[in-house]
Amino acid sequence: MYSLTTEYYNQHNKEIIINSGQIELLKETFTQTWNRQPTEQELNAQIENFIKDEIFYKEAVAIGLDKSDVAVKRRLRQIMELMMDEMAAIYPSEDQLKKYLSENPDKFRADPMISFRHIYFSSENRELAIEVLSKLKDTLPVDERDFNSLALIPNEFSNESYRAVERLFGKAFTDEVFELEAGLWQGPVESAYGFHLVYVSEITEGYIPELTEIWDEVEREWSVERKTEIKELQYQRIKEKYNIRYEDDDA
């Protein structure tokens, strides 16, 4: 059984050794957690995370944050990352936020909205749905009460967002309904429940709000992204000080 036990470090020691035993334990830990072997990319991520643990631990010890223990090591890494987070705190200008909004419009786009009615048919009744649609197109009377309804899902929606419709009916149904022409019965449109005849009364296109409407949201997203970039740059600069060497157990 391999272990990741760590020797006491000299704070001036800038060498990190990753041996095959440590890599095997990382694989084993991943497999026990996810019930499958890690991919090469996932294993590399595990190794990089181990290296980051070691580097932050050594840096924390070097500035006297404390001693060598697995739980403490993780805690010291968190402290180092919190310190880096505080160092990365910056405040954007209006021009920076405008630029960020223009470069990432889909993050802040307001949902399209829709108002529609639908008549539901089970998955076995598609042909019936087609017959009823023909009557509706010929303006023949149809009593919607003669057909099934879905429990807890209304037959009519007013000014509902894309995401709300998607949560109820699924993406395929929602995409198709938002492409329908307003003012006439159409279908059958398939959902996870079965088939629907749909009458769209109004669709409002999605739009990108002005910065003044979503200032806090844009600032929050900008800050998170920028902090992540700065912290990664700081980490890479620290990492460059270390000689990371892979070592075979048999060597």
PDB file of N, CA, C and O in Angstrom, residues 92-103 108 211 215-216 218-220 222-223:
ATOM      1  N   PRO A  92     -12.883  47.548 -10.665  1.00  0.00           N
ATOM      2  CA  PRO A  92     -12.900  47.921 -12.079  1.00  0.00           C
ATOM      3  C   PRO A  92     -13.422  49.333 -12.304  1.00  0.00           C
ATOM      4  O   PRO A  92     -14.232  49.853 -11.534  1.00  0.00           O
ATOM      5  N   SER A  93     -12.978  49.910 -13.404  1.00  0.00           N
ATOM      6  CA  SER A  93     -13.527  51.191 -13.846  1.00  0.00           C
ATOM      7  C   SER A  93     -14.765  50.926 -14.696  1.00  0.00           C
ATOM      8  O   SER A  93     -15.024  49.792 -15.123  1.00  0.00           O
ATOM      9  N   GLU A  94     -15.513  51.959 -14.954  1.00  0.00           N
ATOM     10  CA  GLU A  94     -16.699  51.815 -15.806  1.00  0.00           C
ATOM     11  C   GLU A  94     -16.303  51.330 -17.197  1.00  0.00           C
ATOM     12  O   GLU A  94     -16.989  50.476 -17.779  1.00  0.00           O
ATOM     13  N   ASP A  95     -15.204  51.839 -17.728  1.00  0.00           N
ATOM     14  CA  ASP A  95     -14.761  51.420 -19.063  1.00  0.00           C
ATOM     15  C   ASP A  95     -14.402  49.937 -19.090  1.00  0.00           C
ATOM     16  O   ASP A  95     -14.695  49.240 -20.065  1.00  0.00           O
ATOM     17  N   GLN A  96     -13.786  49.456 -18.003  1.00  0.00           N
ATOM     18  CA  GLN A  96     -13.444  48.030 -17.945  1.00  0.00           C
ATOM     19  C   GLN A  96     -14.699  47.164 -17.919  1.00  0.00           C
ATOM     20  O   GLN A  96     -14.751  46.109 -18.557  1.00  0.00           O
ATOM     21  N   LEU A  97     -15.713  47.608 -17.179  1.00  0.00           N
ATOM     22  CA  LEU A  97     -16.956  46.838 -17.123  1.00  0.00           C
ATOM     23  C   LEU A  97     -17.692  46.875 -18.454  1.00  0.00           C
ATOM     24  O   LEU A  97     -18.277  45.869 -18.885  1.00  0.00           O
ATOM     25  N   LYS A  98     -17.686  48.022 -19.110  1.00  0.00           N
ATOM     26  CA  LYS A  98     -18.320  48.115 -20.439  1.00  0.00           C
ATOM     27  C   LYS A  98     -17.640  47.160 -21.416  1.00  0.00           C
ATOM     28  O   LYS A  98     -18.301  46.467 -22.195  1.00  0.00           O
ATOM     29  N   LYS A  99     -16.321  47.132 -21.359  1.00  0.00           N
ATOM     30  CA  LYS A  99     -15.564  46.244 -22.245  1.00  0.00           C
ATOM     31  C   LYS A  99     -15.873  44.777 -21.925  1.00  0.00           C
ATOM     32  O   LYS A  99     -16.071  43.957 -22.822  1.00  0.00           O
ATOM     33  N   TYR A 100     -15.929  44.447 -20.631  1.00  0.00           N
ATOM     34  CA  TYR A 100     -16.219  43.064 -20.225  1.00  0.00           C
ATOM     35  C   TYR A 100     -17.615  42.655 -20.687  1.00  0.00           C
ATOM     36  O   TYR A 100     -17.814  41.533 -21.182  1.00  0.00           O
ATOM     37  N   LEU A 101     -18.574  43.547 -20.542  1.00  0.00           N
ATOM     38  CA  LEU A 101     -19.941  43.254 -20.973  1.00  0.00           C
ATOM     39  C   LEU A 101     -20.001  43.032 -22.479  1.00  0.00           C
ATOM     40  O   LEU A 101     -20.658  42.099 -22.959  1.00  0.00           O
ATOM     41  N   SER A 102     -19.295  43.865 -23.231  1.00  0.00           N
ATOM     42  CA  SER A 102     -19.305  43.733 -24.690  1.00  0.00           C
ATOM     43  C   SER A 102     -18.618  42.457 -25.153  1.00  0.00           C
ATOM     44  O   SER A 102     -18.979  41.882 -26.186  1.00  0.00           O
ATOM     45  N   GLU A 103     -17.624  41.976 -24.373  1.00  0.00           N
ATOM     46  CA  GLU A 103     -16.894  40.758 -24.744  1.00  0.00           C
ATOM     47  C   GLU A 103     -17.589  39.483 -24.263  1.00  0.00           C
ATOM     48  O   GLU A 103     -17.278  38.391 -24.744  1.00  0.00           O
ATOM     49  N   PHE A 108     -24.845  37.740 -19.710  1.00  0.00           N
ATOM     50  CA  PHE A 108     -25.770  38.703 -19.104  1.00  0.00           C
ATOM     51  C   PHE A 108     -27.043  38.908 -19.920  1.00  0.00           C
ATOM     52  O   PHE A 108     -27.866  39.743 -19.576  1.00  0.00           O
ATOM     53  N   LEU A 211     -25.454  48.470 -19.034  1.00  0.00           N
ATOM     54  CA  LEU A 211     -24.580  48.252 -17.880  1.00  0.00           C
ATOM     55  C   LEU A 211     -25.198  48.789 -16.595  1.00  0.00           C
ATOM     56  O   LEU A 211     -25.092  48.166 -15.531  1.00  0.00           O
ATOM     57  N   TRP A 215     -25.109  46.481 -13.242  1.00  0.00           N
ATOM     58  CA  TRP A 215     -23.750  46.859 -12.835  1.00  0.00           C
ATOM     59  C   TRP A 215     -23.162  45.872 -11.825  1.00  0.00           C
ATOM     60  O   TRP A 215     -22.043  45.399 -11.984  1.00  0.00           O
ATOM     61  N   ASP A 216     -23.916  45.574 -10.760  1.00  0.00           N
ATOM     62  CA  ASP A 216     -23.388  44.699  -9.696  1.00  0.00           C
ATOM     63  C   ASP A 216     -23.051  43.315 -10.228  1.00  0.00           C
ATOM     64  O   ASP A 216     -22.031  42.722  -9.850  1.00  0.00           O
ATOM     65  N   VAL A 218     -22.282  42.429 -13.373  1.00  0.00           N
ATOM     66  CA  VAL A 218     -21.106  42.498 -14.255  1.00  0.00           C
ATOM     67  C   VAL A 218     -19.837  42.678 -13.423  1.00  0.00           C
ATOM     68  O   VAL A 218     -18.819  42.029 -13.668  1.00  0.00           O
ATOM     69  N   GLU A 219     -19.906  43.544 -12.409  1.00  0.00           N
ATOM     70  CA  GLU A 219     -18.742  43.770 -11.554  1.00  0.00           C
ATOM     71  C   GLU A 219     -18.344  42.486 -10.831  1.00  0.00           C
ATOM     72  O   GLU A 219     -17.155  42.166 -10.707  1.00  0.00           O
ATOM     73  N   ARG A 220     -19.336  41.752 -10.341  1.00  0.00           N
ATOM     74  CA  ARG A 220     -19.040  40.505  -9.628  1.00  0.00           C
ATOM     75  C   ARG A 220     -18.351  39.491 -10.560  1.00  0.00           C
ATOM     76  O   ARG A 220     -17.344  38.879 -10.193  1.00  0.00           O
ATOM     77  N   TRP A 222     -16.756  40.083 -13.405  1.00  0.00           N
ATOM     78  CA  TRP A 222     -15.445  40.620 -13.796  1.00  0.00           C
ATOM     79  C   TRP A 222     -14.422  40.372 -12.688  1.00  0.00           C
ATOM     80  O   TRP A 222     -13.300  39.929 -12.951  1.00  0.00           O
ATOM     81  N   SER A 223     -14.805  40.648 -11.448  1.00  0.00           N
ATOM     82  CA  SER A 223     -13.896  40.510 -10.313  1.00  0.00           C
ATOM     83  C   SER A 223     -13.478  39.055 -10.103  1.00  0.00           C
ATOM     84  O   SER A 223     -12.304  38.766  -9.858  1.00  0.00           O
TER      85      SER A 223
END
